[in-house]
Coordinates of C-alpha atoms and ligand atoms in Angstrom, one line a residue:
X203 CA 9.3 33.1 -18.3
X204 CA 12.3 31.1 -18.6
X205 CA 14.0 28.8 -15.9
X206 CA 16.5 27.4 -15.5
X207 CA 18.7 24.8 -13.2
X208 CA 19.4 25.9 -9.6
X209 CA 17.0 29.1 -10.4
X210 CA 15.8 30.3 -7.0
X211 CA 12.1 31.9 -6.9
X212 CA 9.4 32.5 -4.9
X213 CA 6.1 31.0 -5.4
X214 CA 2.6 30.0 -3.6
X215 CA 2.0 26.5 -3.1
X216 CA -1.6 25.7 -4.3
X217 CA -1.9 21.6 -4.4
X218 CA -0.8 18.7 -3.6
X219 CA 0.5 16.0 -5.6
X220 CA -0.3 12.0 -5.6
X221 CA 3.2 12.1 -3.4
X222 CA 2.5 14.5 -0.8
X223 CA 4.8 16.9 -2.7
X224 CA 3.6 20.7 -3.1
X225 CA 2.5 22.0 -6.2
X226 CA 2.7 25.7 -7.5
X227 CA 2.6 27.3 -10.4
X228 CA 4.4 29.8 -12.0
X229 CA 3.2 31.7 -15.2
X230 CA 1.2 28.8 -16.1
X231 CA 4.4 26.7 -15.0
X232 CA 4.3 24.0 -12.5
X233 CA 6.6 23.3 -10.2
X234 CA 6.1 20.1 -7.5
X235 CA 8.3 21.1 -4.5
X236 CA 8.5 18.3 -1.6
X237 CA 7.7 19.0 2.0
X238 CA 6.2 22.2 0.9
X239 CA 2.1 22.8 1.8
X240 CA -1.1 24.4 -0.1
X241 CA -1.1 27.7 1.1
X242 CA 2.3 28.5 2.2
X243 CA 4.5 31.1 0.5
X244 CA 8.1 29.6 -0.4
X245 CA 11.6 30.2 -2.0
X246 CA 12.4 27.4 -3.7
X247 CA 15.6 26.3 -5.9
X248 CA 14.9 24.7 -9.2
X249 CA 16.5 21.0 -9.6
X250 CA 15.0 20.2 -12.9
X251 CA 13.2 21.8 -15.7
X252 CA 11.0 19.6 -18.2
X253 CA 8.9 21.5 -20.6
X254 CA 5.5 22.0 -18.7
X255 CA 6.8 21.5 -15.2
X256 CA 9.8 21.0 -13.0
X257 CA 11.0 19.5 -9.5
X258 CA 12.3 22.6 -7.2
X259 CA 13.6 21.7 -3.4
X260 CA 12.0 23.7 -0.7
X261 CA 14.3 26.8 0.6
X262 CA 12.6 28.5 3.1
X263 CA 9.0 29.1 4.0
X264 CA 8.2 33.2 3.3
X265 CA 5.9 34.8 6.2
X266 CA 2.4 35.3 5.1
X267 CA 1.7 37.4 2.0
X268 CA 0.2 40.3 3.4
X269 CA 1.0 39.9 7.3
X270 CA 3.2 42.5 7.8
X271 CA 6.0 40.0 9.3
X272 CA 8.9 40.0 7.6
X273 CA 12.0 37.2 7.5
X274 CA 13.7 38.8 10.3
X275 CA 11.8 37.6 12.8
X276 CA 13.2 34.2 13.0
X277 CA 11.5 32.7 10.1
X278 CA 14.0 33.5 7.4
X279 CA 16.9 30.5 7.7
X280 CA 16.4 27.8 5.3
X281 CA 14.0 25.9 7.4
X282 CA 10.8 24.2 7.4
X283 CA 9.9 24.3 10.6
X284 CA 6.3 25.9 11.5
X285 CA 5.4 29.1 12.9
X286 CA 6.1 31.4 10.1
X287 CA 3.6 30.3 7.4
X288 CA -0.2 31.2 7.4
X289 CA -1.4 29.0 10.7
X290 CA -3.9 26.8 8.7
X291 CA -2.0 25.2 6.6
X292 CA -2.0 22.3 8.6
X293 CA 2.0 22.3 8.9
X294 CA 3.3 20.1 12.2
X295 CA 6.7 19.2 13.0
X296 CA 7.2 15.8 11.7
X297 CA 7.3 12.7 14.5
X298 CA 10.5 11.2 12.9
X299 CA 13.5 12.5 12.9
X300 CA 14.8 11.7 9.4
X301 CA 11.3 11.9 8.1
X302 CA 12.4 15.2 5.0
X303 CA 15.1 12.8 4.2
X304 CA 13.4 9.6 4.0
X305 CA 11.6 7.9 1.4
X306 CA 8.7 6.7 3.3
X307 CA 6.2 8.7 4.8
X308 CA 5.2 12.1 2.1
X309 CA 3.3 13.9 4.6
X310 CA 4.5 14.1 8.1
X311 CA 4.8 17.5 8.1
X312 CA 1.2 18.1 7.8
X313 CA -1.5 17.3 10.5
X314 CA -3.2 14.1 10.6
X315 CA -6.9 16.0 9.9
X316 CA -5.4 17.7 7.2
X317 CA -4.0 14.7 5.3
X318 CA -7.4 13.4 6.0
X319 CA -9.0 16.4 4.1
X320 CA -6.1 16.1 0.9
X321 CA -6.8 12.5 0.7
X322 CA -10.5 12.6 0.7
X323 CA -10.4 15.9 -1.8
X324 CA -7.8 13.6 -4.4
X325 CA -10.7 11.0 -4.6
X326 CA -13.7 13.5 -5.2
X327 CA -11.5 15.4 -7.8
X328 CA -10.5 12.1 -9.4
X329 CA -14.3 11.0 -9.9
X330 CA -15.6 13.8 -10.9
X331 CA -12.8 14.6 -13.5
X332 CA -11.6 11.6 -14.6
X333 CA -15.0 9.7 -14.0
X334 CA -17.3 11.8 -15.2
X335 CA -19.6 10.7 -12.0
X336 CA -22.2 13.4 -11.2
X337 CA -21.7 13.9 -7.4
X338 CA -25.4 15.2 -6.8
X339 CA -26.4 11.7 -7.6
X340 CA -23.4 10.1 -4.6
X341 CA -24.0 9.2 -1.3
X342 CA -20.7 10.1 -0.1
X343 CA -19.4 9.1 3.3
X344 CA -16.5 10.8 5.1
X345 CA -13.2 8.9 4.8
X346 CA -12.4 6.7 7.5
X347 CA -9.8 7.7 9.6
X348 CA -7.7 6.5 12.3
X349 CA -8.4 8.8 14.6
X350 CA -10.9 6.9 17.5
X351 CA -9.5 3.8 17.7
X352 CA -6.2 3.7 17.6
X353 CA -3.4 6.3 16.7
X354 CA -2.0 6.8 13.0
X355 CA 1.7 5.2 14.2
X356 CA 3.6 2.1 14.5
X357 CA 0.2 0.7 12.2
X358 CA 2.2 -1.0 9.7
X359 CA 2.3 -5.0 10.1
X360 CA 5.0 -5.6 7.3
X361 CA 8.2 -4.2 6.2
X362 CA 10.7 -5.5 3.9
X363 CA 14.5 -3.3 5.2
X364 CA 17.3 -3.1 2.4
X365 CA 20.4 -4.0 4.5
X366 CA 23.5 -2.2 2.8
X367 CA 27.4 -2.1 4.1
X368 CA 28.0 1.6 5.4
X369 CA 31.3 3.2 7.4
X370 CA 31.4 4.5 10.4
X371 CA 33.1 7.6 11.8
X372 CA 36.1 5.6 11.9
X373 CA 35.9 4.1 8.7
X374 CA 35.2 0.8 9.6
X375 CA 32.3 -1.1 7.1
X376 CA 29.2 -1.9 9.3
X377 CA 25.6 -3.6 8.1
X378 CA 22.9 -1.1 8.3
X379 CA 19.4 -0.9 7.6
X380 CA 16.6 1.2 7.3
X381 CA 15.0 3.5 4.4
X382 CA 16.0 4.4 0.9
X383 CA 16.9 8.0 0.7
X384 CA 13.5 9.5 -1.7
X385 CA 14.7 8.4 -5.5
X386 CA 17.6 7.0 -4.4
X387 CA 19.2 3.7 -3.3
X388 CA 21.2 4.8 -0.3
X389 CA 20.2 3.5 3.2
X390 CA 19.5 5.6 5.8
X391 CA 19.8 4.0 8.9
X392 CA 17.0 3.9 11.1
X393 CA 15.5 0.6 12.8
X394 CA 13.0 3.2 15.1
X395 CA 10.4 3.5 12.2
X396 CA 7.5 5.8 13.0
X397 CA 4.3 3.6 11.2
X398 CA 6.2 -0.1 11.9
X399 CA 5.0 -2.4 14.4
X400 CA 7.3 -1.6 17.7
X401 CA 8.3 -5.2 17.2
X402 CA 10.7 -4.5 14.0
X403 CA 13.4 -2.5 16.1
X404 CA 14.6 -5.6 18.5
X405 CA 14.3 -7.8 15.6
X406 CA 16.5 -5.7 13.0
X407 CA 18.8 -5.0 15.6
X408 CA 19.3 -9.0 16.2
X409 CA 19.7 -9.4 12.8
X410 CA 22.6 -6.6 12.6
X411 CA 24.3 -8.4 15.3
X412 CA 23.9 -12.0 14.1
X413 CA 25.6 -10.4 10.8
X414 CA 28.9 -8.4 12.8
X415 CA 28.9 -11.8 14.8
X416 CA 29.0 -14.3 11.7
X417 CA 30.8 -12.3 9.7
X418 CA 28.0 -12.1 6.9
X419 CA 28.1 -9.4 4.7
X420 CA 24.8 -7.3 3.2
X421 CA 24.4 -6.5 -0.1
X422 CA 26.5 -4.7 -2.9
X423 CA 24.2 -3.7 -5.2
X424 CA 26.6 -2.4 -8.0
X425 CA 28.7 -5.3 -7.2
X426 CA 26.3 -7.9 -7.1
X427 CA 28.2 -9.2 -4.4
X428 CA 27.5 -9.9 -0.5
X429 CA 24.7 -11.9 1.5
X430 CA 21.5 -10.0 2.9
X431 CA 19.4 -7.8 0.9
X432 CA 16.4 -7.7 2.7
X433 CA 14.8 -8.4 6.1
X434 CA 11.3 -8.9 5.8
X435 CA 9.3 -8.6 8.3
X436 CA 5.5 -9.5 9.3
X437 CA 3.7 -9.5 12.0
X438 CA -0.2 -10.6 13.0
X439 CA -1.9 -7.7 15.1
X440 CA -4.6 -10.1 16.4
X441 CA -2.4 -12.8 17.2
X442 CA 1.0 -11.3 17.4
X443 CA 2.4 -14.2 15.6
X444 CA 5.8 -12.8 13.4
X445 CA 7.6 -13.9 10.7
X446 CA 11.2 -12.9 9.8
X447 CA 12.8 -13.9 6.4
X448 CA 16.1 -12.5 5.4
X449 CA 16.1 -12.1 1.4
X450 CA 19.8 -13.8 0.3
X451 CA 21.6 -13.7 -2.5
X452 CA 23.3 -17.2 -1.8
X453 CA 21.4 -20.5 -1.5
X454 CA 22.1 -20.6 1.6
X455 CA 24.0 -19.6 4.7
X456 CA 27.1 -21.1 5.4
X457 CA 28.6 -23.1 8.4
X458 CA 26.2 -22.7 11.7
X459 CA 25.2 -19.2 10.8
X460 CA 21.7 -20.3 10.2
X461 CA 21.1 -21.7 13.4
X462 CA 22.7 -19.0 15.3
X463 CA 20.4 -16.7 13.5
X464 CA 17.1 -18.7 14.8
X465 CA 18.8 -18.8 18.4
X466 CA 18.7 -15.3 18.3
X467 CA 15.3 -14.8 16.7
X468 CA 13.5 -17.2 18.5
X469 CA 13.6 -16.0 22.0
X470 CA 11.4 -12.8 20.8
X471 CA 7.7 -13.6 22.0
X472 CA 5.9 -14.1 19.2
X473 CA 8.4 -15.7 16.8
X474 CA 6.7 -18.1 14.6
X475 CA 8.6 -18.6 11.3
X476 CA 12.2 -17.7 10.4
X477 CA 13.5 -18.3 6.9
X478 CA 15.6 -17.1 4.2
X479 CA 14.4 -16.2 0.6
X480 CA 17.2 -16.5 -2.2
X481 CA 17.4 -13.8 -4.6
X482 CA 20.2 -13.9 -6.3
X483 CA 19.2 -11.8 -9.8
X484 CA 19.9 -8.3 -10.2
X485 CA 16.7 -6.9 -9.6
X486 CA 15.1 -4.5 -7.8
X487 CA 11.9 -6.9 -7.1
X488 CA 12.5 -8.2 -3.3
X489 CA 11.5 -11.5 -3.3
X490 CA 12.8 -14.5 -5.0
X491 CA 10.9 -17.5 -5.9
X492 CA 12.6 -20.3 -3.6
X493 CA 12.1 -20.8 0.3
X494 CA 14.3 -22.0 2.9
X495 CA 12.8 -22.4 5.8
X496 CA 14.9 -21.8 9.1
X497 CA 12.1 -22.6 11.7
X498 CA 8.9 -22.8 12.9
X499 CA 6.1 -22.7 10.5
X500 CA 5.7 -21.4 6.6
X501 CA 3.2 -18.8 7.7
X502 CA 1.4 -16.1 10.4
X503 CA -1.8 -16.4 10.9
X504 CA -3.8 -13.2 11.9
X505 CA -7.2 -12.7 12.1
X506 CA -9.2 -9.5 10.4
X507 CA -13.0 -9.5 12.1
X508 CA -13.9 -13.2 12.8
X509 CA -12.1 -14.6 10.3
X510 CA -8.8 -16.5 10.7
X511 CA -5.7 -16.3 7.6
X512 CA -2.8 -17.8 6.7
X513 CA -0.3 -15.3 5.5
X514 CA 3.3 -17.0 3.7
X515 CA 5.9 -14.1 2.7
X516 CA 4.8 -14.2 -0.8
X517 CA 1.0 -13.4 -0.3
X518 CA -0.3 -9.9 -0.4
X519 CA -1.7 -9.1 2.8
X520 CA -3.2 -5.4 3.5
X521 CA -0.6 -3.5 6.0
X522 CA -2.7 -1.6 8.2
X523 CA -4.8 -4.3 10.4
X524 CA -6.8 -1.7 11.8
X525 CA -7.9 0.2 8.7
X526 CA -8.1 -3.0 6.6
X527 CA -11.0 -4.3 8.8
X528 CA -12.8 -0.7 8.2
X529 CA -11.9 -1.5 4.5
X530 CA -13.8 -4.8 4.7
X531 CA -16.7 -3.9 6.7
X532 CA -17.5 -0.7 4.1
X533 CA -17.1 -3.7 1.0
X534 CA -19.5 -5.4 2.9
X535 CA -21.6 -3.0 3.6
X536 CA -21.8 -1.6 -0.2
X537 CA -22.6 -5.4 -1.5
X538 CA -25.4 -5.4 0.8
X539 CA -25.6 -9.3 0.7
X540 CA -28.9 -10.9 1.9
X541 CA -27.6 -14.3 2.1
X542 CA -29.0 -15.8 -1.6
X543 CA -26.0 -13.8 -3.6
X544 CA -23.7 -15.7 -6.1
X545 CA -20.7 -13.0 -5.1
X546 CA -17.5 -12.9 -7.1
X547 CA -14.2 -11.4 -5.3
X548 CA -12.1 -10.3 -8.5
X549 CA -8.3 -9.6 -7.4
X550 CA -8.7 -11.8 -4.1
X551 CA -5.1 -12.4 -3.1
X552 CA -5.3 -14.8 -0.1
X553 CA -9.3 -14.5 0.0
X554 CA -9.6 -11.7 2.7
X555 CA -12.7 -9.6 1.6
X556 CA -14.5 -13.2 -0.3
X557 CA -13.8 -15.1 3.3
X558 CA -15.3 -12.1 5.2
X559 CA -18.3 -12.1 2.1
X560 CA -18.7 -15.7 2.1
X561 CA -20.8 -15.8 5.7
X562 CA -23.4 -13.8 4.2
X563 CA -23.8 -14.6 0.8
X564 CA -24.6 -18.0 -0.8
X565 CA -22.0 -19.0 -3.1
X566 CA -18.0 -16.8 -3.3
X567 CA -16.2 -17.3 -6.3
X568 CA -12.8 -15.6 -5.9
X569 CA -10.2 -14.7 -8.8
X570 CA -6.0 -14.1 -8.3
X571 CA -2.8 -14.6 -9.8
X572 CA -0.7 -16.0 -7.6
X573 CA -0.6 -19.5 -6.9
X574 CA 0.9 -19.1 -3.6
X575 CA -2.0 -16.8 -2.4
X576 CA -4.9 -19.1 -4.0
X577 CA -3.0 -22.1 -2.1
X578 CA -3.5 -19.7 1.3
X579 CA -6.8 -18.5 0.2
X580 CA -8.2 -22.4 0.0
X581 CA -6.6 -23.2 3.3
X582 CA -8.3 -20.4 5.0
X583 CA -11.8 -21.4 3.5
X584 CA -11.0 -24.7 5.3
X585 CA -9.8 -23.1 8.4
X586 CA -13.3 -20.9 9.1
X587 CA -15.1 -24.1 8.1
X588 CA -15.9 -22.0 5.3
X589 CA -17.5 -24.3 2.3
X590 CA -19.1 -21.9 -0.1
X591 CA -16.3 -20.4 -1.3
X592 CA -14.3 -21.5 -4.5
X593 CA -11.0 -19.9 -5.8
X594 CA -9.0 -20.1 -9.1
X595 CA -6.1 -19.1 -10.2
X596 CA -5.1 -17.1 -13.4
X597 CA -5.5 -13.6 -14.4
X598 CA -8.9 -12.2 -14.1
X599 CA -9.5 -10.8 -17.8
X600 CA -8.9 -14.6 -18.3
X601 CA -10.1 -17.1 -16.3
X602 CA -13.6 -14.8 -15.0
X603 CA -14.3 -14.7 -19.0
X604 CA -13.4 -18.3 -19.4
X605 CA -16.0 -19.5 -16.6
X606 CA -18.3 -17.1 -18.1
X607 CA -18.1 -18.6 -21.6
X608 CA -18.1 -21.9 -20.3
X609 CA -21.2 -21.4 -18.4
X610 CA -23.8 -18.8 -19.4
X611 CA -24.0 -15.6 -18.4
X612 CA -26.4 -13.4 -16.3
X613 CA -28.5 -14.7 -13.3
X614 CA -30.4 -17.5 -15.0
X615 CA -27.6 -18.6 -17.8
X616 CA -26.8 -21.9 -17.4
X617 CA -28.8 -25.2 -18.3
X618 CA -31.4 -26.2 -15.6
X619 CA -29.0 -29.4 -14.2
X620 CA -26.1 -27.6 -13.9
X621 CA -24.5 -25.3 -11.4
X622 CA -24.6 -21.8 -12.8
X623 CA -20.9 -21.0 -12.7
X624 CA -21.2 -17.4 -14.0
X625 CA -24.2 -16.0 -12.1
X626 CA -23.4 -13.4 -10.2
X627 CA -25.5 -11.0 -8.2
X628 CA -22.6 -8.7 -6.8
X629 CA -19.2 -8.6 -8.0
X630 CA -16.1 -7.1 -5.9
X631 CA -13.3 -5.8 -7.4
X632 CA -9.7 -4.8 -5.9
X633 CA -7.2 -4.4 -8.3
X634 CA -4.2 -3.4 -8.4
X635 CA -2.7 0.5 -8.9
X636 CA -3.3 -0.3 -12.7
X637 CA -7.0 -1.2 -12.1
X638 CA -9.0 -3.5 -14.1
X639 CA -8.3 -5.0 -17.2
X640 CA -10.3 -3.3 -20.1
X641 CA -11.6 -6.9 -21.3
X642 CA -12.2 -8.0 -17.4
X643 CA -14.9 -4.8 -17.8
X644 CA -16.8 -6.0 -20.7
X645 CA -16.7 -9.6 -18.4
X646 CA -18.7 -7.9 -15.9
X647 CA -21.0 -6.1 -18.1
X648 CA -22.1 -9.4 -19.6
X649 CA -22.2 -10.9 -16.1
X650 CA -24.5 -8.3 -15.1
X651 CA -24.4 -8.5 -11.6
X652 CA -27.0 -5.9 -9.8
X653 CA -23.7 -4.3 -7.8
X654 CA -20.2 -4.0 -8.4
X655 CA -17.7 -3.3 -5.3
X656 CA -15.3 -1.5 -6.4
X657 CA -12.1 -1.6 -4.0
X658 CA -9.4 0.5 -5.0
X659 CA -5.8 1.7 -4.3
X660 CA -5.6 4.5 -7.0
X661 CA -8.4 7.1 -7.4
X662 CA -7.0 7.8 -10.8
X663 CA -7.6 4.2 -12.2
X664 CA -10.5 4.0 -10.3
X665 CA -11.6 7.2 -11.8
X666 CA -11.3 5.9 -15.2
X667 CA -12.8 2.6 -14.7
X668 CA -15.8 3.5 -13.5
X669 CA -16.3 5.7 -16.8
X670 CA -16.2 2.7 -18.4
X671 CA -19.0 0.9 -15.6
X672 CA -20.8 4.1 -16.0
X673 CA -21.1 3.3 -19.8
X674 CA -22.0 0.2 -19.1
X675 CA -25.0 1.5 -17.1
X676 CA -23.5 0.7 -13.6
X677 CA -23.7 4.0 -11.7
X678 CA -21.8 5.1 -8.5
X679 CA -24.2 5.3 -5.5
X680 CA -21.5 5.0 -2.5
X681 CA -18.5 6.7 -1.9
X682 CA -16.3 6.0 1.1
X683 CA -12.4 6.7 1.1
X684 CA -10.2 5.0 3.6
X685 CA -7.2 6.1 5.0
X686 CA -4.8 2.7 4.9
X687 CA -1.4 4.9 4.9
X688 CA -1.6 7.7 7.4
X689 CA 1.1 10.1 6.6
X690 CA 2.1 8.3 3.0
X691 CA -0.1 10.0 0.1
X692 CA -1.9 7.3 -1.1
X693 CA -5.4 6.6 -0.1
X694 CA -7.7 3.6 -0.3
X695 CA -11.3 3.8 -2.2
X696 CA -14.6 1.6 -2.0
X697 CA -16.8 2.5 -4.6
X698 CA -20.7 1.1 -4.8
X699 CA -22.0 0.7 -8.0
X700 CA -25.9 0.0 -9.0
X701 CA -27.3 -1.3 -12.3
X702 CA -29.3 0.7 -13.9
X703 CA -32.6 -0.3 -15.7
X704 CA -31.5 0.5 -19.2
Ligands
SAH915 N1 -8.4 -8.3 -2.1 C1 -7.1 -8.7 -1.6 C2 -5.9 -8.4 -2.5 C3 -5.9 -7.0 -3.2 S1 -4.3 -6.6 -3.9 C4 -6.9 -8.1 -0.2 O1 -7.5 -7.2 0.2 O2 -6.0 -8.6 0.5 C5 -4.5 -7.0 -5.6 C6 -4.3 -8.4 -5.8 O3 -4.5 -8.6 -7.3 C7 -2.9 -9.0 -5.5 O4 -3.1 -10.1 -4.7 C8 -2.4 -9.4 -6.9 O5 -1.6 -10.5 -6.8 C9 -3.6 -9.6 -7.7 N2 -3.5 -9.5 -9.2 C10 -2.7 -8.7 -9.9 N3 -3.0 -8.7 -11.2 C11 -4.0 -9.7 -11.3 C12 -4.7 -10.2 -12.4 N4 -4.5 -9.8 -13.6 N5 -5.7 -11.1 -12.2 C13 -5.9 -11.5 -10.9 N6 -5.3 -11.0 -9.8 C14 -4.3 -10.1 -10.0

């Protein structure tokens, strides 16, 4: 069958993509069709056709196949809304109002359990297709929710807001902020956010004043012209400490404005740091690499289990408090430290998971490529009182194999005198979405640790690197997915692998 632009067609939604978006298939062609769920019958309008599968937008949700209703009973406007599709499917209204518009959350419309279930299946599929792992052989634990503890909103602790000029019903050019548009780069105003911290509305509203009030214009992106791309904003759940940096494209701000802006910003409980970030490239990366600091201090500190950190703008910091602690714990738990371990924490941005290895091991070596994070990962050794845990900075397929040559490899390498350097007993891993570097692979495989944590934030890349480790005679004993973006699709893996006696 043929098909064409703006085609309209019924189909049955079977999967789910790695966006949240539906997936069905048509005489062995596949359509992805957003906001549309596994199980539900659909008309849907072809956007765009590639060879082996095209993007269709979601026209109305078709009563059960089979039930005997028919689309005069309510269900047959172009709607999404629930009540007409088969009941299991999981479909809920979504929380936020703009949610089908917005770029953010992928999978509002579908109940919290449900998103659970998808996320947890995406991982099993990926390692047993992509990884070749033999799930017999797999402990696997269920995914880690957040259902007890705390609910699945408002759990974000950082945002970064485009700020764009926008007219109003009378024509007149206000600053707004809120959400790209899916695929696109128009703002959709919303400071009400359905994952942020509650503290991000009274702050983006302050800075939308201070901007009518001074006069200071956002962003033109086309133009390259106009003051405030960003507002950035984090904010320690433990110690409720926030920090607000507006992302400029000037050096500065002129006149008073600056200290009109911290006036504002400083009266909200918590404020601890306020300062700008000049960007002034055409770019779509956010930050910039120069600082001005407004006020108060160059970081946030929060605190994840009993450890303290030191979090500047520029440092990767995990964005759901709650679930990032679960994440640790689990790491933890898989490296299963008896307090003699030489541990290596590959990827460690600002030394989270080695700080939170470091009690119960004897030596933490952690890896990571920027500076600013191995300045904040030192500092927060210090802070803990932490003193067995070293950091470099470089890539990881570099410097790890570096240290390794330098020093021996395997748990006896080195001459008697000195330290072993490359001894390890466990290595962690948390890469990013592009996973490990190939050469970083073979580093471990000569470092031949007894475990390898394997943290991950894409079961795909995870998938294929533990193919490799699987090769390299580390098998997958542990399985346990966490669920670090409720309503977004992605999902959040910690693998535990063993060394087999070859
Ligand atoms: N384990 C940390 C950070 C994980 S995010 C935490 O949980 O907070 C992945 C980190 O890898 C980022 O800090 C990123 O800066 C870093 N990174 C990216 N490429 C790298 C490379 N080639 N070598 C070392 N670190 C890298």
């Amino acid at each position: 069958m043929e098909f064409k632009k703006n085609q309209e067609i019924e189909l049955t939604i079977d999967d789910l993509g790695n966006n949240g978006e539906g997936i069905g298939h048509v005489d062995g062609y596949a359509l992805f069709v957003k906001d549309a769920l596994p199980g539900e019958r659909i008309r849907a309008k072809i956007m765009k056709c590639k060879k082996n599968y095209g993007f269709a937008r979601l026209m109305e949700i078709l009563p059960e196949a089979g039930d005997g209703s028919t689309a005069g009973d309510g269900c047959g406007e172009a709607t999404t809304s629930a009540g007409c599709a088969a009941s299991d499917v999981g479909r809920v209204e979504p929380k936020c109002p703009v949610a089908r518009q917005c770029g953010g959350c992928t999978l509002q419309h579908l109940s919290y359990e449900k998103q659970l279930a998808f996320k947890e299946k995406k991982v099993r599929d990926c390692l047993e297709r992509i990884g070749e792992v033999d799930m017999s052989q797999v402990e696997w634990l269920p995914i880690l929710g957040m259902t007890e503890d705390a609910e699945p909103w408002h759990y974000r602790n950082k945002a970064q807001f485009p700020v764009r000029m926008q007219k109003d019903e009378t024509g007149t050019m206000h600053p707004v902020t809120g959400f790209f548009a899916g695929r696109t780069h128009s703002v959709i105003p919303v400071t009400d956010c359905g994952i942020q911290d509650k503290c991000m509305k009274e702050i983006l509203e302050l800075v939308l004043t201070w901007m009518e009030e001074q006069n200071i214009p956002a962003y033109d992106e086309e133009k390259h012209r106009g003051v405030v791309r960003h507002i950035f904003i984090r904010r320690g759940y433990h110690t409720g400490e926030i920090m607000v940096c507006l992302v400029v494209n000037a050096k500065g701000l002129k006149g008073n404005s600056g200290e009109a802006l911290v006036k504002k910003l400083a009266a909200v409980p918590g404020m601890t740091s306020i300062s700008l970030n000049v960007n002034m490239e055409k770019t779509n990366v956010i930050l910039g690499s120069q600082m001005v600091w407004l006020w108060g201090k160059s970081y946030i500190e929060d605190s994840i289990g009993d450890i303290r950190y030191r979090i500047s703008p520029q440092s990767f910091y995990q964005v759901n408090p709650v679930q990032t602690e679960k994440l640790y714990r689990t790491a933890l738990e898989f490296a299963d430290l008896s307090g003699d371990e030489v541990v290596w924490d590959l990827y460690c941005g600002i030394g989270t998971i080695s700080l939170f290895l470091a009690r119960q091991a004897k030596k933490v070596y952690g890896v990571e490529i920027v500076p600013e994070a191995i300045e904040n990962a030192k500092e927060n050794a210090r802070l803990n009182g932490i003193e067995n845990a070293e950091f470099a900075c470089g890539p990881a397929e570099e410097v790890v194999p570096r240290m390794v040559g330098e020093n021996g490899v395997g748990s006896g390498g080195a001459g008697a005198n000195s330290e072993n350097l490359a001894k390890a007993d466990v290595v962690v891993v948390d890469p990013p979405r592009k996973g490990c570097d190939a050469v970083l692979l073979d580093t471990i495989e000569k470092m031949a640790p007894k475990r390898v944590v394997y943290v991950s934030c894409d079961p795909a890349t995870l998938a294929r690197d533990v193919k490799v480790l699987g090769e390299k005679g580390y098998q997958v004993e542990k399985v346990r997915a966490c669920d670090m973006f409720p309503h977004g699709g992605h999902v959040e893996t910690i693998v535990g692998l063993q060394k087999q006696d070859m």
